[in-house]
Coordinates of C-alpha atoms in Angstrom, one line a residue:
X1 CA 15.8 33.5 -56.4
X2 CA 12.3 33.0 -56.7
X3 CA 11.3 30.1 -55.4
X4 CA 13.7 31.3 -52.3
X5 CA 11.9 35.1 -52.1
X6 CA 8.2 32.8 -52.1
X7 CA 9.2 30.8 -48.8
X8 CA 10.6 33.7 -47.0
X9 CA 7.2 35.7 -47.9
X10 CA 5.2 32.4 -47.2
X11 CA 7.1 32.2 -43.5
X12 CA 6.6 36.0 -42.8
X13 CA 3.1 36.0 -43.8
X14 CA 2.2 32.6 -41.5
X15 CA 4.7 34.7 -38.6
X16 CA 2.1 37.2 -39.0
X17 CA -1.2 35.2 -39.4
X18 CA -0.1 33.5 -36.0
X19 CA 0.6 37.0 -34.2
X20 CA -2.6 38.3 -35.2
X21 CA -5.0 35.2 -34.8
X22 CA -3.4 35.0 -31.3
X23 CA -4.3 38.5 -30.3
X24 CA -8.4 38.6 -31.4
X25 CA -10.6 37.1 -29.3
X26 CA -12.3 33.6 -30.3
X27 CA -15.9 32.0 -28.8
X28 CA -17.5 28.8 -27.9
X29 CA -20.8 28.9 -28.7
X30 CA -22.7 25.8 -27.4
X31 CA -26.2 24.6 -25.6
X32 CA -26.4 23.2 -22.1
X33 CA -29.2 21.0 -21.4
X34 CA -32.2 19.6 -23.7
X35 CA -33.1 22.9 -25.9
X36 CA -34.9 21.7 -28.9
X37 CA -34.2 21.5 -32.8
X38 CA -35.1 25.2 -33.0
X39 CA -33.1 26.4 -30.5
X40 CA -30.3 23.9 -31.9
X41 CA -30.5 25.6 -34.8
X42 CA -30.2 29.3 -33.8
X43 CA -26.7 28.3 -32.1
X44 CA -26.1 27.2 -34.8
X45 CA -26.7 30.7 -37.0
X46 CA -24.9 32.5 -34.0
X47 CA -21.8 30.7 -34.7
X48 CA -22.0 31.5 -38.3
X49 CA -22.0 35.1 -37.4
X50 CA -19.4 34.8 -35.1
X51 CA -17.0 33.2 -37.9
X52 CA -14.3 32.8 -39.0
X53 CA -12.8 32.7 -34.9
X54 CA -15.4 30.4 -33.4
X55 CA -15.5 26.4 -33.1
X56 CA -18.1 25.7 -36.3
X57 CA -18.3 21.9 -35.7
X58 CA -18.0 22.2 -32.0
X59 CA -19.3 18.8 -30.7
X60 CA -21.2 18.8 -27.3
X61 CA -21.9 15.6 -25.1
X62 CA -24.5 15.5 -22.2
X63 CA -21.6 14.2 -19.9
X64 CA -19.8 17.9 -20.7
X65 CA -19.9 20.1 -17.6
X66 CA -18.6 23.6 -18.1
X67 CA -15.4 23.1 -16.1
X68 CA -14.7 20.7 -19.2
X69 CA -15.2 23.8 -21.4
X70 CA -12.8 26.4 -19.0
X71 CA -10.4 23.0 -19.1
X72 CA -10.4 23.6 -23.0
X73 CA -10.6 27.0 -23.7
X74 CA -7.0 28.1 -22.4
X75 CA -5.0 26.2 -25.1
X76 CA -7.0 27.1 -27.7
X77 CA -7.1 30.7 -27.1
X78 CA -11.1 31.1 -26.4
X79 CA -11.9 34.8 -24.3
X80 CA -15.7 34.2 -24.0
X81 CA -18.4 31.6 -23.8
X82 CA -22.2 31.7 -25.6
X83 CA -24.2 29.7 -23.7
X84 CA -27.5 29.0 -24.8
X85 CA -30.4 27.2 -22.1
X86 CA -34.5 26.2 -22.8
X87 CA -36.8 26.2 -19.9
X88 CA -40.2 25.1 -20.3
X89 CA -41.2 29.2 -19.8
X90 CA -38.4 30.7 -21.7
X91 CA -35.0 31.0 -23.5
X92 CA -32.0 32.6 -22.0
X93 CA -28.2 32.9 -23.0
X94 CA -25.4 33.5 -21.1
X95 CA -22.0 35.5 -22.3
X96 CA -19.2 35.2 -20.1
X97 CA -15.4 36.1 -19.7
X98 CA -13.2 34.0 -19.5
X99 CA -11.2 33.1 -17.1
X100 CA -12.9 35.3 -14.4
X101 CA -15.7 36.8 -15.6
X102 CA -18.2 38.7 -15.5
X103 CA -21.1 37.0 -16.6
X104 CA -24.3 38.4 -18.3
X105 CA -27.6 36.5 -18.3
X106 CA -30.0 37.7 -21.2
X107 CA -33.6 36.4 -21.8
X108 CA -34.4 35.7 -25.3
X109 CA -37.7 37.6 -26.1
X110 CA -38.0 36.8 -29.4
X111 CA -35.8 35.1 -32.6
X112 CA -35.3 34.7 -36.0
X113 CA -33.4 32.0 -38.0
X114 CA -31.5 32.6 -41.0
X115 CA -33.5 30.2 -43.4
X116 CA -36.7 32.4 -42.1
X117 CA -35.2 35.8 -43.0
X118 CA -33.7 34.3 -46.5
X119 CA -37.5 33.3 -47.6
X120 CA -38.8 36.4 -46.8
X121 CA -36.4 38.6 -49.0
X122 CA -36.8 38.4 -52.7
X123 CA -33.1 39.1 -53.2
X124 CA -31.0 37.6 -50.7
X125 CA -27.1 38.1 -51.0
X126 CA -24.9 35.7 -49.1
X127 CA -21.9 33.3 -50.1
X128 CA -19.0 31.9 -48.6
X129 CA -16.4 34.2 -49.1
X130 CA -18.1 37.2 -46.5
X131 CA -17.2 34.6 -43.5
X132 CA -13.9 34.3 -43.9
X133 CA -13.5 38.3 -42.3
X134 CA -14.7 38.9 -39.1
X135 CA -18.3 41.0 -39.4
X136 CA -17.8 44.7 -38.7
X137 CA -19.8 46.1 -35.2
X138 CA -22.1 48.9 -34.8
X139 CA -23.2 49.9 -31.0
X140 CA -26.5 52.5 -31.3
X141 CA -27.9 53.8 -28.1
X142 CA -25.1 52.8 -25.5
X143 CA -24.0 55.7 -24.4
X144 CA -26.8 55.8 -21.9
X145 CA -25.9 56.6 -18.0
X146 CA -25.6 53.1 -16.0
X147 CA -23.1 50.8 -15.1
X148 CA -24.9 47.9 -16.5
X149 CA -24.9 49.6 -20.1
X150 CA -21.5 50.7 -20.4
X151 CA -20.8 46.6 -19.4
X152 CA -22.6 45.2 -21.6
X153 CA -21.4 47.6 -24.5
X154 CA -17.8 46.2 -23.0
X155 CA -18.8 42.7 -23.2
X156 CA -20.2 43.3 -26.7
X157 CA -17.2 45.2 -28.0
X158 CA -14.7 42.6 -26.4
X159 CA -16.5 39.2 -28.6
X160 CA -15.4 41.0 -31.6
X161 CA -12.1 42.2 -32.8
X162 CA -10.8 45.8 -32.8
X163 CA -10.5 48.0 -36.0
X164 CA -7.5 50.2 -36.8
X165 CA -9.2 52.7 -38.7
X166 CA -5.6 53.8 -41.0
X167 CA -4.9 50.5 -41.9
X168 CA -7.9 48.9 -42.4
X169 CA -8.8 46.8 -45.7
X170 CA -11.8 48.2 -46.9
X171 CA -12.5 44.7 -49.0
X172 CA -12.3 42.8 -45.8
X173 CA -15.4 44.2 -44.4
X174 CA -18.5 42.1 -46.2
X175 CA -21.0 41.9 -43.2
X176 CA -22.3 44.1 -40.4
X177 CA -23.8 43.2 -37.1
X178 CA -25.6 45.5 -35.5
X179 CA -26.7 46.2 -32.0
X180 CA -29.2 48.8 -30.8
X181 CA -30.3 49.1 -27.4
X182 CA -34.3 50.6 -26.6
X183 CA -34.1 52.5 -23.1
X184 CA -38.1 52.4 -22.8
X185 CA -37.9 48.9 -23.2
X186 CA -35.0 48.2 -22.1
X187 CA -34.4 45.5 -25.2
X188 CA -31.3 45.5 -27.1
X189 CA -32.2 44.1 -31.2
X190 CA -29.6 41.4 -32.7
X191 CA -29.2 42.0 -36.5
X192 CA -26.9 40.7 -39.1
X193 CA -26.8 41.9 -42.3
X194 CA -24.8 41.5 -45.8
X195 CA -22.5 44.7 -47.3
X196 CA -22.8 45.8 -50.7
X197 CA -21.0 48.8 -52.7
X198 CA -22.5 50.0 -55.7
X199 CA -21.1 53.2 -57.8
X200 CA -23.5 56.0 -57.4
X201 CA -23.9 58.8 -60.4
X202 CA -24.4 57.1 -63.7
X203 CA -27.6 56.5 -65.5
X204 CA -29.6 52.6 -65.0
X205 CA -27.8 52.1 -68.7
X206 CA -24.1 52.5 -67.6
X207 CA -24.1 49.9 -64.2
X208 CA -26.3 47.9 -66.5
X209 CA -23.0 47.6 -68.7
X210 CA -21.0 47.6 -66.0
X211 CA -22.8 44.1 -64.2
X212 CA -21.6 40.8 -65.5
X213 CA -24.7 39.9 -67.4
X214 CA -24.5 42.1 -70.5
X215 CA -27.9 43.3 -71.9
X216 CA -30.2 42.7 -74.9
X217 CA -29.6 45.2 -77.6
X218 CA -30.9 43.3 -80.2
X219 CA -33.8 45.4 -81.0
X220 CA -31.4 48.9 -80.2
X221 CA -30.6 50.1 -83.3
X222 CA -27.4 51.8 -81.8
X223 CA -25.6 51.5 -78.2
X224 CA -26.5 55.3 -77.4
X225 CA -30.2 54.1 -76.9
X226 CA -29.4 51.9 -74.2
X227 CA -27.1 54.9 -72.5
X228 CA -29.9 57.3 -73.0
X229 CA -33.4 56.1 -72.6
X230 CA -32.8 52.7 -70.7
X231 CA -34.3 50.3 -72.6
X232 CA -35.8 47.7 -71.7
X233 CA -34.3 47.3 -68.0
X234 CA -37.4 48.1 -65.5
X235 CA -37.7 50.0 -62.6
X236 CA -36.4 47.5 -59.8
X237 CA -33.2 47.6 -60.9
X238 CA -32.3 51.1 -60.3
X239 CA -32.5 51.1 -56.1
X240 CA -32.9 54.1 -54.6
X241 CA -30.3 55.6 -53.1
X242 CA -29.8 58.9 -50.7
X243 CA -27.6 61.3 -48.6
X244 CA -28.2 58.3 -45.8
X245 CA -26.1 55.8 -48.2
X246 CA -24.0 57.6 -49.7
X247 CA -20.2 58.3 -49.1
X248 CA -17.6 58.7 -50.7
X249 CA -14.5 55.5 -50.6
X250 CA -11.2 56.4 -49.3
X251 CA -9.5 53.5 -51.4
X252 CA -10.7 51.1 -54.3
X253 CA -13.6 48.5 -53.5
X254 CA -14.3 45.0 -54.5
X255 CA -16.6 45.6 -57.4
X256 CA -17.1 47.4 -60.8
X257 CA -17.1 50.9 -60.5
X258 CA -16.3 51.4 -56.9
X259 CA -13.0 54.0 -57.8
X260 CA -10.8 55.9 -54.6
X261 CA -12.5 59.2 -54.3
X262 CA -15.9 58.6 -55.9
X263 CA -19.3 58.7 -54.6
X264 CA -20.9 55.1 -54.0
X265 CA -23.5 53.8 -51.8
X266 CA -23.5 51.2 -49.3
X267 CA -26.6 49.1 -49.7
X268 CA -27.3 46.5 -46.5
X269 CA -28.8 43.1 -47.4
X270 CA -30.2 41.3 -43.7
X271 CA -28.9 37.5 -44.2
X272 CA -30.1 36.7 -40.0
X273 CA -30.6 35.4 -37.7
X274 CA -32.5 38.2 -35.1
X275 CA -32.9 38.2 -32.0
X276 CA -34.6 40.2 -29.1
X277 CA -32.6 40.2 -25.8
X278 CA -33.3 41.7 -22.2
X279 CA -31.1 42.0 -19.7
X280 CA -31.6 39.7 -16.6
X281 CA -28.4 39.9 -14.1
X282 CA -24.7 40.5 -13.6
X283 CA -22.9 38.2 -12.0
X284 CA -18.9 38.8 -10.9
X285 CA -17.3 35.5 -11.6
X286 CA -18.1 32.6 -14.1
X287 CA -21.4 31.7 -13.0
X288 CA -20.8 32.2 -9.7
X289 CA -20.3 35.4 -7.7
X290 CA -21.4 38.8 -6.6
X291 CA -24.2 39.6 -8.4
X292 CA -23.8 43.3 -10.2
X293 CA -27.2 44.0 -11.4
X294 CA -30.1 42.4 -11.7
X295 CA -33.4 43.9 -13.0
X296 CA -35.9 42.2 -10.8
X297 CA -34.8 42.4 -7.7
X298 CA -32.9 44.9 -5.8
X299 CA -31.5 44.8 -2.3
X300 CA -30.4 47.1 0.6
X301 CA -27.1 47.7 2.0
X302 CA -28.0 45.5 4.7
X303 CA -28.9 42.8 2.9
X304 CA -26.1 42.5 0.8
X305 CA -23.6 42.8 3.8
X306 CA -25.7 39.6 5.5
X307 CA -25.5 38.0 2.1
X308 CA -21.5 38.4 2.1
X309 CA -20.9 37.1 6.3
X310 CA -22.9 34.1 4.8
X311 CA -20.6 33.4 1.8
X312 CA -17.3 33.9 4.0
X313 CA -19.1 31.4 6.9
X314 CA -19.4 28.9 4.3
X315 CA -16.0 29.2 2.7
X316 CA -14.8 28.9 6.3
X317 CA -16.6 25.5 7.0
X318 CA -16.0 24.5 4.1
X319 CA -11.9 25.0 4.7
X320 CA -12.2 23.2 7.8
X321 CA -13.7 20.3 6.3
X322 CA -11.1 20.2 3.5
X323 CA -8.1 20.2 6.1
X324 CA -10.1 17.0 8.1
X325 CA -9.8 15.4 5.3
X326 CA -6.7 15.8 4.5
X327 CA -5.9 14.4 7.9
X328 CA -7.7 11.7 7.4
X329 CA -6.2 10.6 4.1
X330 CA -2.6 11.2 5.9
X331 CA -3.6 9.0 9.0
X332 CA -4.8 6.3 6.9
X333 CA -1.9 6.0 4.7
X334 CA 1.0 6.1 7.8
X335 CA -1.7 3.1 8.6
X336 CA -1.1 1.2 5.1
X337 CA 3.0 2.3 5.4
X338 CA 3.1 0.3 9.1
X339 CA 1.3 -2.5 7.4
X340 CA 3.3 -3.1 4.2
X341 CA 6.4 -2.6 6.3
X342 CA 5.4 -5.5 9.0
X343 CA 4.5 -7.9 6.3
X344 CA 7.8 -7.4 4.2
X345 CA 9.6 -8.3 7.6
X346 CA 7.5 -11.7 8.2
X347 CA 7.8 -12.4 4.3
X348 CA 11.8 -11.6 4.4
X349 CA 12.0 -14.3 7.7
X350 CA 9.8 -16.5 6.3
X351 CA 12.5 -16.8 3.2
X352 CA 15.4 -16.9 5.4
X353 CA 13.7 -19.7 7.2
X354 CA 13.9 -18.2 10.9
X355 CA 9.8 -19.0 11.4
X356 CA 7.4 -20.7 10.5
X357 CA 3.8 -20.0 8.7
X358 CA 2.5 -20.2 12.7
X359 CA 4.9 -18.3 14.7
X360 CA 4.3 -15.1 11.8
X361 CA 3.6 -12.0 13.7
X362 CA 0.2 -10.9 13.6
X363 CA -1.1 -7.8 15.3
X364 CA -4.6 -8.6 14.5
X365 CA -5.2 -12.1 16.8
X366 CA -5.0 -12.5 20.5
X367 CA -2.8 -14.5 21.9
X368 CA -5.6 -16.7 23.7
X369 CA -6.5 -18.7 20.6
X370 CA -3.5 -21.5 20.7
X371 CA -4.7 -24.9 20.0
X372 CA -4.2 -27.5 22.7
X373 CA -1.0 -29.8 22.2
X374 CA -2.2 -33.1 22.7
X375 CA -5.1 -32.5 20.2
X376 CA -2.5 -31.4 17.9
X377 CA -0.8 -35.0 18.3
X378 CA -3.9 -36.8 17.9
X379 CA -4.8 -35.2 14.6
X380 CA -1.3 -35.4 13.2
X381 CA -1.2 -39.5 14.1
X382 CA -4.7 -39.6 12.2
X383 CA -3.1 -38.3 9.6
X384 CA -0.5 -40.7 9.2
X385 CA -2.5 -44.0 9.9
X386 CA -5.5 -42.8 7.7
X387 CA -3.8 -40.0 5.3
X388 CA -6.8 -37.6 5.0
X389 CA -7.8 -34.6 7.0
X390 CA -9.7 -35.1 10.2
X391 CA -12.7 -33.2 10.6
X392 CA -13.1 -30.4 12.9
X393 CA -15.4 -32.4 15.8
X394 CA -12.7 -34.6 16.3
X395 CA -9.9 -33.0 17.7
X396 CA -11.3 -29.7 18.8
X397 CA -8.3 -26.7 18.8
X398 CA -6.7 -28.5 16.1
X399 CA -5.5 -27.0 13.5
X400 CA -5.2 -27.5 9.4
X401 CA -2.5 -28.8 7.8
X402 CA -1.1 -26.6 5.1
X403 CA 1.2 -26.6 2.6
X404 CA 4.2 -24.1 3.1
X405 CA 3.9 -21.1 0.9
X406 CA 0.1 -21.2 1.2
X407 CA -2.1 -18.4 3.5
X408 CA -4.5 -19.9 6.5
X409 CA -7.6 -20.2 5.9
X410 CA -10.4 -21.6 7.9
X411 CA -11.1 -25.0 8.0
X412 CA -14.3 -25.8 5.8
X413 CA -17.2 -28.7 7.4
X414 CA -18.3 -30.8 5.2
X415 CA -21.7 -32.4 6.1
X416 CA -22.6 -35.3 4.8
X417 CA -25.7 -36.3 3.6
X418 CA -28.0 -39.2 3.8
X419 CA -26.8 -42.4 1.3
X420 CA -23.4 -41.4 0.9
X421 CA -20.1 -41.5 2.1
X422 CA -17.7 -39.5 3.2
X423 CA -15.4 -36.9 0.6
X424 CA -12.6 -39.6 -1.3
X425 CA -9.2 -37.9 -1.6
X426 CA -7.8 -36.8 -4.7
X427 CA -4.8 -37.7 -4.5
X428 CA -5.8 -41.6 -4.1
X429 CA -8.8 -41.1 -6.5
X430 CA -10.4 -43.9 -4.0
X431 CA -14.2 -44.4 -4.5
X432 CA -16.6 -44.9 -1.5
X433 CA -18.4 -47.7 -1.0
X434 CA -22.5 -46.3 -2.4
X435 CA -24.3 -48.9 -1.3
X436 CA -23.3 -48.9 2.3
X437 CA -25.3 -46.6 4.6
X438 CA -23.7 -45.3 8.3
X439 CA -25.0 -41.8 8.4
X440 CA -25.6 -41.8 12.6
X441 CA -22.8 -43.9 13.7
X442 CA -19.4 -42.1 15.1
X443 CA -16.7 -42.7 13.8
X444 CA -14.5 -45.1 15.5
X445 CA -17.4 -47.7 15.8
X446 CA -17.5 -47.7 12.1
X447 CA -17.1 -51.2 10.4
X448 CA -14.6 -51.7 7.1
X449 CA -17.6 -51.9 4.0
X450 CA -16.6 -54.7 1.8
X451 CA -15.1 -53.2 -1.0
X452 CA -15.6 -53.8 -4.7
X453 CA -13.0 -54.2 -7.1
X454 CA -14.1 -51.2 -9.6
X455 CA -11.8 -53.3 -12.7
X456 CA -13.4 -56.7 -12.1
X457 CA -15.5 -58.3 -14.8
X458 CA -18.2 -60.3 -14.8
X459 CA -18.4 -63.6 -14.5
X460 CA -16.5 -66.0 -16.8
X461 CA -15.0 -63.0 -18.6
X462 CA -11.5 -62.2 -18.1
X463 CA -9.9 -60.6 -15.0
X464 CA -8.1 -57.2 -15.5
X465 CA -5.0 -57.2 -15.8
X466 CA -4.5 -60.9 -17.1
X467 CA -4.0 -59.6 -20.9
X468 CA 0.1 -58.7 -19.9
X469 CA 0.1 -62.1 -18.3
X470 CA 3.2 -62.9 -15.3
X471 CA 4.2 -59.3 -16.2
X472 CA 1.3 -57.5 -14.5
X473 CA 1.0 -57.1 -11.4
X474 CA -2.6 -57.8 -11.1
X475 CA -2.5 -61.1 -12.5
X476 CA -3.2 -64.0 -9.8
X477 CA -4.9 -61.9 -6.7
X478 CA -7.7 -62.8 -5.6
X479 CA -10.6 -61.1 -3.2
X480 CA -9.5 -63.5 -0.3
X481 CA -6.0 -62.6 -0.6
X482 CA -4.1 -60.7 2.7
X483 CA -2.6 -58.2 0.7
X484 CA -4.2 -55.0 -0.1
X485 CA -7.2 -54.7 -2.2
X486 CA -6.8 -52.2 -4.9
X487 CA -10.0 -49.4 -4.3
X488 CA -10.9 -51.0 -1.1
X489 CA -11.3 -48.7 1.8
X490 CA -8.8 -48.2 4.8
X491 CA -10.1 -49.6 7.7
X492 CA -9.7 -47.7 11.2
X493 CA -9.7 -49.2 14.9
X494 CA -10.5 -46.4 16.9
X495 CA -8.4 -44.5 19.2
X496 CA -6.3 -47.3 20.6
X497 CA -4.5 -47.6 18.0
X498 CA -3.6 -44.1 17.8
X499 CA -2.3 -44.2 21.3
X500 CA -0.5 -46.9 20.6
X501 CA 1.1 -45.9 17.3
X502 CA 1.8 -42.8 19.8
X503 CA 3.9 -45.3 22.2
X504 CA 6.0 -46.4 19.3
X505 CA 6.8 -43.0 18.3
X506 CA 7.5 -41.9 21.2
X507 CA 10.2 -44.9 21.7
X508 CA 11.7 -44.1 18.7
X509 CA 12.2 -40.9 19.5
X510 CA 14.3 -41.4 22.7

């Protein structure tokens, strides 16, 4: 029964952490741009103040823009934004609501970090345990006439969460941040400060007994000495306390002594960091809007009214530039659809077999660029006496032969250079002839260079070949031989014989 009773109270009190984490507002607090170790350092103190609902180990990258921080902030939960700038003249922070605003610039006059204000005290009173309650807030001097006042007190009041005075835990309050607001200056002073509770009516004795550390009384002779005349404790440790401090506690406090319905007094430790803000400008939206207020500069009717036609022209042109686009990108991609389409249609034919790679349909060439027939017919009876690829000079309007399956593409010159011969084909892995010259000489007055057998040895050595004996086929030719000289050259005659190999296969046909 108890192990059952400890889940369901385990569940119910997780139910109700959830509900009320949801409902109290959290905060980013983060830099934008290049603001110094300093600087660094103070966000760093404003995010232990705003504890325990704030990102502690919030990591920021220079390629972060803030729409990647908005982007964030609505799955987590986050109401408001601390935003923290360096320019070479000044500081400045920004608070904003989220998701639409308003925005308040500040300029930071003046600041104090918390490992300054700890070195100046001789007593400083801070651990872990008073950040894991939100810090209690005290407005002074806000109820000034103005709208820009009774916003900022808003904005102020909004970062933190709300107090319900009947059911509030009096041990959950261990810090104080405080907010006071000069109307001659028009300054509003940052403070943070540590809360302490100490009974209030007993002599410096009695709440010596009643610390942890007890006192020396070896040299008392009895304990009514140390009750009476204070031995030995000196004057420091008795603070002074007055009507300013002093209340009286509604239920029991953390600490020795502090009873429901006893006087005690509320002692205020500063633990930092300070700062000095002034108030720069309002704006309506996140960063960018009307402007509300702003302390500099002030504008007429007029003005603002010009300001506004502006903004609307702009959004206007801008509109119509968005909808051109949009055309645009709709136009272009009916474009793509058309083209895809066509070239399914010639792929699909091309499978069936209805056309060839030359009949495809192409949109993009004229209908002026068909090569000439009979050059056709001379290049494809080169190709058969010789078996290579003619070049392009001699059968202008020619085209390429190509392998089916394979895209045109243009035919490719090759010049040849001084010394050597022309391109051997792959296929045939036939060597030119290097030490015969005929760069300037056309073609078909060419003579047959006298080959020379690439697997002959030298003299008095054995031929190749003769090693398998009758077997081989090598074994018994000679260079003088009719037959066909293995790695020797094709000879051709001109374009006589193509015309006549023409004539025979034009007999053959019919």
């Amino acid at each position: 029964l108890r192990t059952k009773n400890q889940k369901k109270g385990r569940k119910a009190a997780s139910l109700v952490a959830e509900e009320t984490y949801s409902t109290v507002p959290h905060t980013f607090v983060f830099q934008r741009g290049q603001i110094g170790r300093n600087v660094g350092q103070l966000v760093l103190d404003i995010r232990r103040v705003m504890e325990p609902f704030t990102a502690r180990s919030l990591k920021v990258r220079k390629k972060n823009v803030l729409k990647d921080f908005v982007a964030v902030a609505g799955p987590l939960g986050i109401t408001h934004f601390s935003i923290f700038t360096k320019t070479e003249n000044s500081i400045n922070m920004r608070l904003a609501r989220l998701p639409k605003g308003p925005t308040l610039y500040f300029h930071v006059a003046k600041y104090t970090l918390i490992k300054d204000v700890i070195s100046s005290l001789k007593r400083h009173r801070m651990h872990e345990q008073q950040f894991s309650h939100h810090p209690l807030l005290v407005l002074n001097n806000f109820g000034i006439e103005g709208m820009h006042i009774k916003l900022m007190a808003t904005m102020f009041q909004n970062m933190f969460p709300s107090i319900n005075v009947h059911k509030l835990n009096l041990n959950s309050i261990k810090r104080c941040v405080l907010l006071n607001y000069d109307p001659v200056s028009q300054e509003v002073e940052f403070r943070h400060y540590s809360l302490k509770v100490v009974p209030v009516g007993m002599s410096r004795g009695v709440k010596k007994l009643m610390q942890e550390k007890f006192p020396n009384m070896s040299k008392l002779e009895d304990i009514s000495e140390l009750l009476m005349k204070g031995v030995n404790l000196s004057e420091s440790e008795a603070e002074q306390d007055g009507d300013h401090n002093i209340t009286e506690l509604p239920q029991v406090y953390s600490g020795r002594g502090n009873m429901a319905s006893q006087q005690s007094a509320v002692r205020l430790t500063e633990i930092g960091p300070r700062m000095t803000l002034q108030l720069v400008k309002i704006v309506e939206g996140m960063g960018e809007g009307k402007v509300l207020y702003h302390s500099f500069v002030s504008k007429t009717e007029e003005e603002l009214q010009e300001m506004l036609n502006r903004k609307e022209a702009r959004l206007k042109e801008k509109e119509e530039r968005k909808r051109k686009q949009e055309q645009n990108i709709a136009l272009k991609k009916e474009k793509r659809d058309q083209n895809k389409s066509l070239d399914g249609i010639n792929r699909k034919r091309q499978q069936e077999g209805q056309v060839s790679d030359d009949e495809v349909e192409d949109p993009g060439k004229p209908e002026d660029q068909a090569p000439a027939e009979e050059s056709e017919d001379e290049a494809e009876y080169y190709r058969q006496a010789v078996g290579e690829e003619p070049d392009e000079d001699m059968f202008p309007g020619a085209k390429r032969k190509r392998g089916p399956g394979k895209s045109p593409k243009p035919f490719k010159k090759r010049k040849l250079s001084q010394g050597k011969g022309p391109p051997h084909d792959k296929k045939s892995f036939k060597l030119p002839d290097r030490g015969n010259k005929y760069g300037g000489k056309r073609f078909g007055d060419r003579k047959p260079p006298e080959g020379r057998n690439r697997f002959r040895k030298s003299e008095g050595g054995k031929k190749f070949g003769q090693k398998g004996g009758k077997g081989c086929r090598f074994a018994g030719q000679k260079k003088g031989d009719a037959g066909k000289k293995f790695g020797g050259p094709k000879s051709f005659k001109g374009r006589a014989v193509l015309r006549n190999n023409r004539k025979v296969l034009e007999e053959k046909r019919t």
